[in-house]
Amino acid sequence: MKFLHLFLLSWILILPIGAQNNSVVTDQLAEQIHSVSKNNAADLVYLQTNKSIYETEEDLWFKGYVLDAQSFIPSNRSKTLFVQLVEDASDKVVWQKKYEIENGFVNGHLFLESTLIEGNYTLSAYSSYSFTKEPREFYALKKIKVVQTINQNPTVVSVEKDSIIHFTSFPEGGQLVSGINSNLAFKAVNSKGLPVTVSGTLFENTTPLIHFKSSHAGMGLLTFTPDNSKKYHIQLSEPTSDKIYAIAPVASSGKVLRLLSNTKEILTFKITQSDGLKEERVYLRLQIRGIVYSIATGLLKKELTIKIPLKEVPQGIAEVTLFNENALPIAERLVYVNQEQQLTIQTELDKSSYTTREKAKLKIKVTDQNGHPIVAHLGLSIYDGIYQNKQDVKNIQTHYLLSTQLKGNIYNPVYYFNEQNKNRNQALDLLMLTQGWRSYVWNEANLKELGTAFKPIILEEIKGKVRLQNPDKKVTTVIKEKGITVFSADESKGSDFMLTDTTGVFTIIPNDLKKGEGGYTYIKLMTPPKPKYTMNIKEFSFETIDNKRITKTLLYPLAEIEKSNTKVVSPFIGRESINKLKEVTIISKKKGILFRDKYIGKLDSLYKAQNPTADFLCHENILNCELHQGCPGDRKRPIEGEKYTTCDGCKWLKGSGPCGGCFICGHCNEITYHYPKLTETQLLEMFNIAMIEGYYGKKVFYEAMYDEVTITDSTPDYRNTLFWKPDIITDTNGEANIEFYCSDINSLFLGNIESVSGEGLLGFDNFEFRVKKDR
């Protein structure tokens, strides 16, 4: 097993191999977390959109990343992604469709109707292995803003000051022990969860001991040696407050775990125990996302330094737990490791600025932390910067490496991944210290609460059942196996034949939904006309999602607090009003006839050809002549769209009848004949067919191309998204080359790239350029 190999590396580094029972303890410590994590195999979903602000009557393009929750490798567990767009103000679902997951990725889009109300919306995604009854937290969402017309000068609303302060302190390792020098981290937030810059004093009894102030996002650290014979409290001087904040109680004796250093190669810990405690063997376990990567052991007298190698440990939050000789946890701490272990994305444009409609060339190169080229799956969007919501601080790295790993909303997580922030490592360690290990999703106790087995609540497969339409209630009905054909309106996709089980139950699988992509999948029951059998098919997936999502806590990163209410202005003025094209709906030329796809039209034609109605024409070409109703003579079928005569008050003349001779009619009209209009439901029932909605159809993103002739075309080009491609794959040199054409919009354009490799490395990068009118 992987953790055993790493255990030996740690052990050899610290001390010679000990007694055999030490190995038994280490195996036990590794297996106890492995056993509770292996049965909870899950996926994590992330949504990348082409921008974050949209106008109505636009396409929203998105890419879904469905990655294994432990390794971040693209997952093949789920085949269907259920997507909803929810209006935040009303919690109303305004869009929901199913999309195909292909090798861990989804290429999707949706149309934003003109009827959408301006405001904030949430795009949410669910799969069988990512949306479960537990946990209560839900992360797979993307916040977007919808407006009728984009405002060039959006005002940034400053955050109102909040006088309510929540101040909490966190001893490193979990406890303060008398006589042992210890770290005490703290965090201050307001009632909205936003950080508050604070300063204050730690008092020992009534004597000021240490003055302190927060160093990042309301967090900070102070170091002192506590004495359990004395009392400690904290009082804040900024913001001014008379409130007294107690700190954790000081234990009279015990053990303290401290992190001394965190480098690319090694974590160094110091373990200290109180005077008078017996010498004993201790164990230090490091696990990331439910996988144990190292267990080190040593003999603790007064102090012990333990070093854990990080060579084969992935980037992310590590939970480090100290166990005593009886394998009981006595101290615990979160540490963020291998922050440099990521995809490095380099972008190179052939110019820094372009003229309208000019061709641009972009070179992308992806490497690992050692500079080696990487084959990676990229999503790239290039769009007008005015459609960027600067309050959205979520990307693929913050989502997978922080947000989905910790319970609670994280303030401005992008700060910790920006190499320009020189103190980001220290700030990230403060985040780890002030979360508490029970906030770690992969904490052993949290995993145990999830249960011993993973249980999906939304199913990709759809169940159906065949039954007799009019069963004899006095006799037990035996359905036996029945034949079913599965197909779509696209005959090129072929059809599949299946048999029900002996009770009439059958299953529609994701591959059947793919057959009906962009339309409907049809299921035809292959049984004789008599006795009459019917099918019951009902999808519960979105119904289940709606019932469960209201019980979930939606977690989304908190945006950085704006310093002022300054206005954000697009760098170039003169944006013309844009005439947007309406979404096109195709209807039949024949008034009032609208079909969802050509197969329903085929059923309607077949119904008319069979002429199941009692309508007829007599030899005088009168429609449904009342005098010839029961006559077996020459009768013709009426034809759709032809003109016929209808008469009433008809009677036979003397010496005529009952089926021949002369007659007269009181009142006659000429009409255009139409067959009775049947609904889709009636047509399907008539032919013993059921239909279910297939995967939402794919759509190709429009890319403009200009040459010497078309570049002078007077038709305006107001594309605000110049390029969107969710499925770029770099070559063996880690490279990809992109070409696109600028539009007529005179503005600052932004490029966003998000990526994942086959080994689970993540990357994010952005770039910008300007487009000017050619004067």
mmCIF file of N, CA, C and O in Angstrom, residues 136-181:
data_model
loop_
_atom_site.group_PDB
_atom_site.id
_atom_site.type_symbol
_atom_site.label_atom_id
_atom_site.label_comp_id
_atom_site.label_asym_id
_atom_site.label_seq_id
_atom_site.Cartn_x
_atom_site.Cartn_y
_atom_site.Cartn_z
ATOM 1 N N ARG A 136 -23.681 17.940 4.530
ATOM 2 C CA ARG A 136 -24.669 19.004 4.355
ATOM 3 C C ARG A 136 -24.142 20.139 3.497
ATOM 4 O O ARG A 136 -24.914 20.947 2.989
ATOM 5 N N GLU A 137 -22.830 20.222 3.337
ATOM 6 C CA GLU A 137 -22.240 21.314 2.572
ATOM 7 C C GLU A 137 -22.292 20.999 1.071
ATOM 8 O O GLU A 137 -22.111 19.868 0.661
ATOM 9 N N PHE A 138 -22.531 22.056 0.267
ATOM 10 C CA PHE A 138 -22.597 21.886 -1.182
ATOM 11 C C PHE A 138 -21.720 22.941 -1.842
ATOM 12 O O PHE A 138 -21.839 24.126 -1.566
ATOM 13 N N TYR A 139 -20.819 22.476 -2.729
ATOM 14 C CA TYR A 139 -19.809 23.365 -3.309
ATOM 15 C C TYR A 139 -19.925 23.536 -4.823
ATOM 16 O O TYR A 139 -19.363 24.482 -5.373
ATOM 17 N N ALA A 140 -20.595 22.609 -5.511
ATOM 18 C CA ALA A 140 -20.558 22.569 -6.985
ATOM 19 C C ALA A 140 -21.476 23.615 -7.599
ATOM 20 O O ALA A 140 -22.528 23.304 -8.160
ATOM 21 N N LEU A 141 -21.081 24.866 -7.473
ATOM 22 C CA LEU A 141 -21.915 25.942 -7.979
ATOM 23 C C LEU A 141 -21.053 27.095 -8.474
ATOM 24 O O LEU A 141 -19.891 27.238 -8.093
ATOM 25 N N LYS A 142 -21.660 27.888 -9.328
ATOM 26 C CA LYS A 142 -21.012 29.076 -9.869
ATOM 27 C C LYS A 142 -22.001 30.228 -9.816
ATOM 28 O O LYS A 142 -23.130 30.112 -10.305
ATOM 29 N N LYS A 143 -21.602 31.337 -9.215
ATOM 30 C CA LYS A 143 -22.451 32.516 -9.115
ATOM 31 C C LYS A 143 -22.279 33.376 -10.365
ATOM 32 O O LYS A 143 -21.154 33.662 -10.783
ATOM 33 N N ILE A 144 -23.399 33.770 -10.960
ATOM 34 C CA ILE A 144 -23.352 34.671 -12.114
ATOM 35 C C ILE A 144 -24.332 35.815 -11.896
ATOM 36 O O ILE A 144 -25.243 35.731 -11.058
ATOM 37 N N LYS A 145 -24.132 36.869 -12.661
ATOM 38 C CA LYS A 145 -25.034 38.021 -12.608
ATOM 39 C C LYS A 145 -25.668 38.188 -13.983
ATOM 40 O O LYS A 145 -24.975 38.114 -15.009
ATOM 41 N N VAL A 146 -26.984 38.407 -14.012
ATOM 42 C CA VAL A 146 -27.708 38.594 -15.262
ATOM 43 C C VAL A 146 -28.271 40.005 -15.293
ATOM 44 O O VAL A 146 -28.909 40.452 -14.341
ATOM 45 N N VAL A 147 -28.017 40.715 -16.408
ATOM 46 C CA VAL A 147 -28.528 42.074 -16.595
ATOM 47 C C VAL A 147 -29.207 42.155 -17.958
ATOM 48 O O VAL A 147 -28.955 41.338 -18.842
ATOM 49 N N GLN A 148 -30.071 43.119 -18.110
ATOM 50 C CA GLN A 148 -30.706 43.338 -19.411
ATOM 51 C C GLN A 148 -29.707 43.946 -20.394
ATOM 52 O O GLN A 148 -29.598 43.521 -21.535
ATOM 53 N N THR A 149 -28.979 44.958 -19.935
ATOM 54 C CA THR A 149 -27.947 45.609 -20.738
ATOM 55 C C THR A 149 -26.768 45.918 -19.832
ATOM 56 O O THR A 149 -26.953 46.409 -18.714
ATOM 57 N N ILE A 150 -25.565 45.639 -20.323
ATOM 58 C CA ILE A 150 -24.377 45.832 -19.498
ATOM 59 C C ILE A 150 -24.171 47.312 -19.205
ATOM 60 O O ILE A 150 -24.385 48.178 -20.064
ATOM 61 N N ASN A 151 -23.775 47.622 -17.986
ATOM 62 C CA ASN A 151 -23.490 48.988 -17.565
ATOM 63 C C ASN A 151 -21.983 49.188 -17.616
ATOM 64 O O ASN A 151 -21.238 48.464 -16.970
ATOM 65 N N GLN A 152 -21.535 50.172 -18.371
ATOM 66 C CA GLN A 152 -20.096 50.382 -18.499
ATOM 67 C C GLN A 152 -19.457 50.853 -17.207
ATOM 68 O O GLN A 152 -18.264 50.650 -16.998
ATOM 69 N N ASN A 153 -20.211 51.484 -16.356
ATOM 70 C CA ASN A 153 -19.632 52.063 -15.145
ATOM 71 C C ASN A 153 -20.316 51.503 -13.893
ATOM 72 O O ASN A 153 -20.995 52.211 -13.169
ATOM 73 N N PRO A 154 -20.148 50.223 -13.609
ATOM 74 C CA PRO A 154 -20.800 49.665 -12.429
ATOM 75 C C PRO A 154 -20.196 50.231 -11.154
ATOM 76 O O PRO A 154 -18.986 50.404 -11.048
ATOM 77 N N THR A 155 -21.037 50.576 -10.224
ATOM 78 C CA THR A 155 -20.567 51.123 -8.950
ATOM 79 C C THR A 155 -20.320 49.989 -7.971
ATOM 80 O O THR A 155 -21.182 49.149 -7.753
ATOM 81 N N VAL A 156 -19.146 50.007 -7.381
ATOM 82 C CA VAL A 156 -18.823 49.007 -6.372
ATOM 83 C C VAL A 156 -19.342 49.510 -5.034
ATOM 84 O O VAL A 156 -18.916 50.547 -4.531
ATOM 85 N N VAL A 157 -20.281 48.787 -4.474
ATOM 86 C CA VAL A 157 -20.891 49.208 -3.218
ATOM 87 C C VAL A 157 -19.975 48.842 -2.067
ATOM 88 O O VAL A 157 -19.580 47.687 -1.911
ATOM 89 N N SER A 158 -19.619 49.815 -1.256
ATOM 90 C CA SER A 158 -18.740 49.544 -0.125
ATOM 91 C C SER A 158 -19.487 48.761 0.945
ATOM 92 O O SER A 158 -20.696 48.902 1.112
ATOM 93 N N VAL A 159 -18.748 47.927 1.674
ATOM 94 C CA VAL A 159 -19.347 47.096 2.700
ATOM 95 C C VAL A 159 -19.598 47.911 3.956
ATOM 96 O O VAL A 159 -18.716 48.641 4.434
ATOM 97 N N GLU A 160 -20.810 47.837 4.474
ATOM 98 C CA GLU A 160 -21.139 48.574 5.689
ATOM 99 C C GLU A 160 -20.371 48.005 6.878
ATOM 100 O O GLU A 160 -20.164 46.804 6.990
ATOM 101 N N LYS A 161 -19.952 48.918 7.756
ATOM 102 C CA LYS A 161 -19.227 48.470 8.937
ATOM 103 C C LYS A 161 -20.164 47.724 9.870
ATOM 104 O O LYS A 161 -21.316 48.078 10.040
ATOM 105 N N ASP A 162 -19.617 46.698 10.486
ATOM 106 C CA ASP A 162 -20.405 45.843 11.374
ATOM 107 C C ASP A 162 -19.775 45.902 12.759
ATOM 108 O O ASP A 162 -18.586 45.586 12.936
ATOM 109 N N SER A 163 -20.548 46.310 13.735
ATOM 110 C CA SER A 163 -20.008 46.470 15.084
ATOM 111 C C SER A 163 -19.916 45.158 15.852
ATOM 112 O O SER A 163 -19.312 45.099 16.917
ATOM 113 N N ILE A 164 -20.511 44.093 15.279
ATOM 114 C CA ILE A 164 -20.497 42.801 15.965
ATOM 115 C C ILE A 164 -19.208 42.067 15.612
ATOM 116 O O ILE A 164 -18.906 41.842 14.439
ATOM 117 N N ILE A 165 -18.432 41.724 16.605
ATOM 118 C CA ILE A 165 -17.151 41.043 16.406
ATOM 119 C C ILE A 165 -17.210 39.654 17.038
ATOM 120 O O ILE A 165 -17.591 39.503 18.202
ATOM 121 N N HIS A 166 -16.843 38.656 16.216
ATOM 122 C CA HIS A 166 -16.681 37.298 16.745
ATOM 123 C C HIS A 166 -15.186 37.007 16.788
ATOM 124 O O HIS A 166 -14.531 36.908 15.742
ATOM 125 N N PHE A 167 -14.664 36.899 17.990
ATOM 126 C CA PHE A 167 -13.222 36.686 18.173
ATOM 127 C C PHE A 167 -13.012 35.305 18.788
ATOM 128 O O PHE A 167 -13.591 34.974 19.824
ATOM 129 N N THR A 168 -12.189 34.507 18.126
ATOM 130 C CA THR A 168 -11.947 33.133 18.588
ATOM 131 C C THR A 168 -10.457 32.857 18.562
ATOM 132 O O THR A 168 -9.737 33.293 17.659
ATOM 133 N N SER A 169 -9.992 32.117 19.567
ATOM 134 C CA SER A 169 -8.577 31.742 19.620
ATOM 135 C C SER A 169 -8.436 30.224 19.500
ATOM 136 O O SER A 169 -9.334 29.465 19.887
ATOM 137 N N PHE A 170 -7.292 29.793 18.965
ATOM 138 C CA PHE A 170 -7.070 28.380 18.650
ATOM 139 C C PHE A 170 -5.647 27.984 19.070
ATOM 140 O O PHE A 170 -4.675 28.398 18.417
ATOM 141 N N PRO A 171 -5.479 27.192 20.120
ATOM 142 C CA PRO A 171 -4.138 26.722 20.480
ATOM 143 C C PRO A 171 -3.609 25.771 19.407
ATOM 144 O O PRO A 171 -4.351 24.911 18.906
ATOM 145 N N GLU A 172 -2.343 25.929 19.031
ATOM 146 C CA GLU A 172 -1.770 25.010 18.058
ATOM 147 C C GLU A 172 -1.717 23.608 18.649
ATOM 148 O O GLU A 172 -1.274 23.420 19.781
ATOM 149 N N GLY A 173 -2.181 22.644 17.881
ATOM 150 C CA GLY A 173 -2.202 21.269 18.356
ATOM 151 C C GLY A 173 -3.445 20.920 19.144
ATOM 152 O O GLY A 173 -3.732 19.755 19.364
ATOM 153 N N GLY A 174 -4.192 21.940 19.614
ATOM 154 C CA GLY A 174 -5.457 21.658 20.278
ATOM 155 C C GLY A 174 -5.532 22.026 21.730
ATOM 156 O O GLY A 174 -6.629 22.161 22.270
ATOM 157 N N GLN A 175 -4.371 22.196 22.403
ATOM 158 C CA GLN A 175 -4.443 22.536 23.827
ATOM 159 C C GLN A 175 -3.215 23.323 24.266
ATOM 160 O O GLN A 175 -2.141 23.228 23.665
ATOM 161 N N LEU A 176 -3.414 24.135 25.316
ATOM 162 C CA LEU A 176 -2.328 24.830 25.988
ATOM 163 C C LEU A 176 -1.940 24.015 27.213
ATOM 164 O O LEU A 176 -2.812 23.531 27.953
ATOM 165 N N VAL A 177 -0.634 23.847 27.433
ATOM 166 C CA VAL A 177 -0.145 23.058 28.561
ATOM 167 C C VAL A 177 0.770 23.926 29.414
ATOM 168 O O VAL A 177 1.659 24.618 28.893
ATOM 169 N N SER A 178 0.548 23.904 30.699
ATOM 170 C CA SER A 178 1.306 24.727 31.630
ATOM 171 C C SER A 178 2.802 24.457 31.514
ATOM 172 O O SER A 178 3.248 23.312 31.492
ATOM 173 N N GLY A 179 3.577 25.553 31.402
ATOM 174 C CA GLY A 179 5.026 25.443 31.372
ATOM 175 C C GLY A 179 5.630 25.154 30.015
ATOM 176 O O GLY A 179 6.847 25.074 29.887
ATOM 177 N N ILE A 180 4.804 24.988 28.984
ATOM 178 C CA ILE A 180 5.334 24.684 27.651
ATOM 179 C C ILE A 180 5.012 25.853 26.712
ATOM 180 O O ILE A 180 3.855 26.250 26.563
ATOM 181 N N ASN A 181 6.081 26.404 26.100
ATOM 182 C CA ASN A 181 5.910 27.507 25.175
ATOM 183 C C ASN A 181 5.002 27.089 24.019
ATOM 184 O O ASN A 181 5.248 26.068 23.373
#
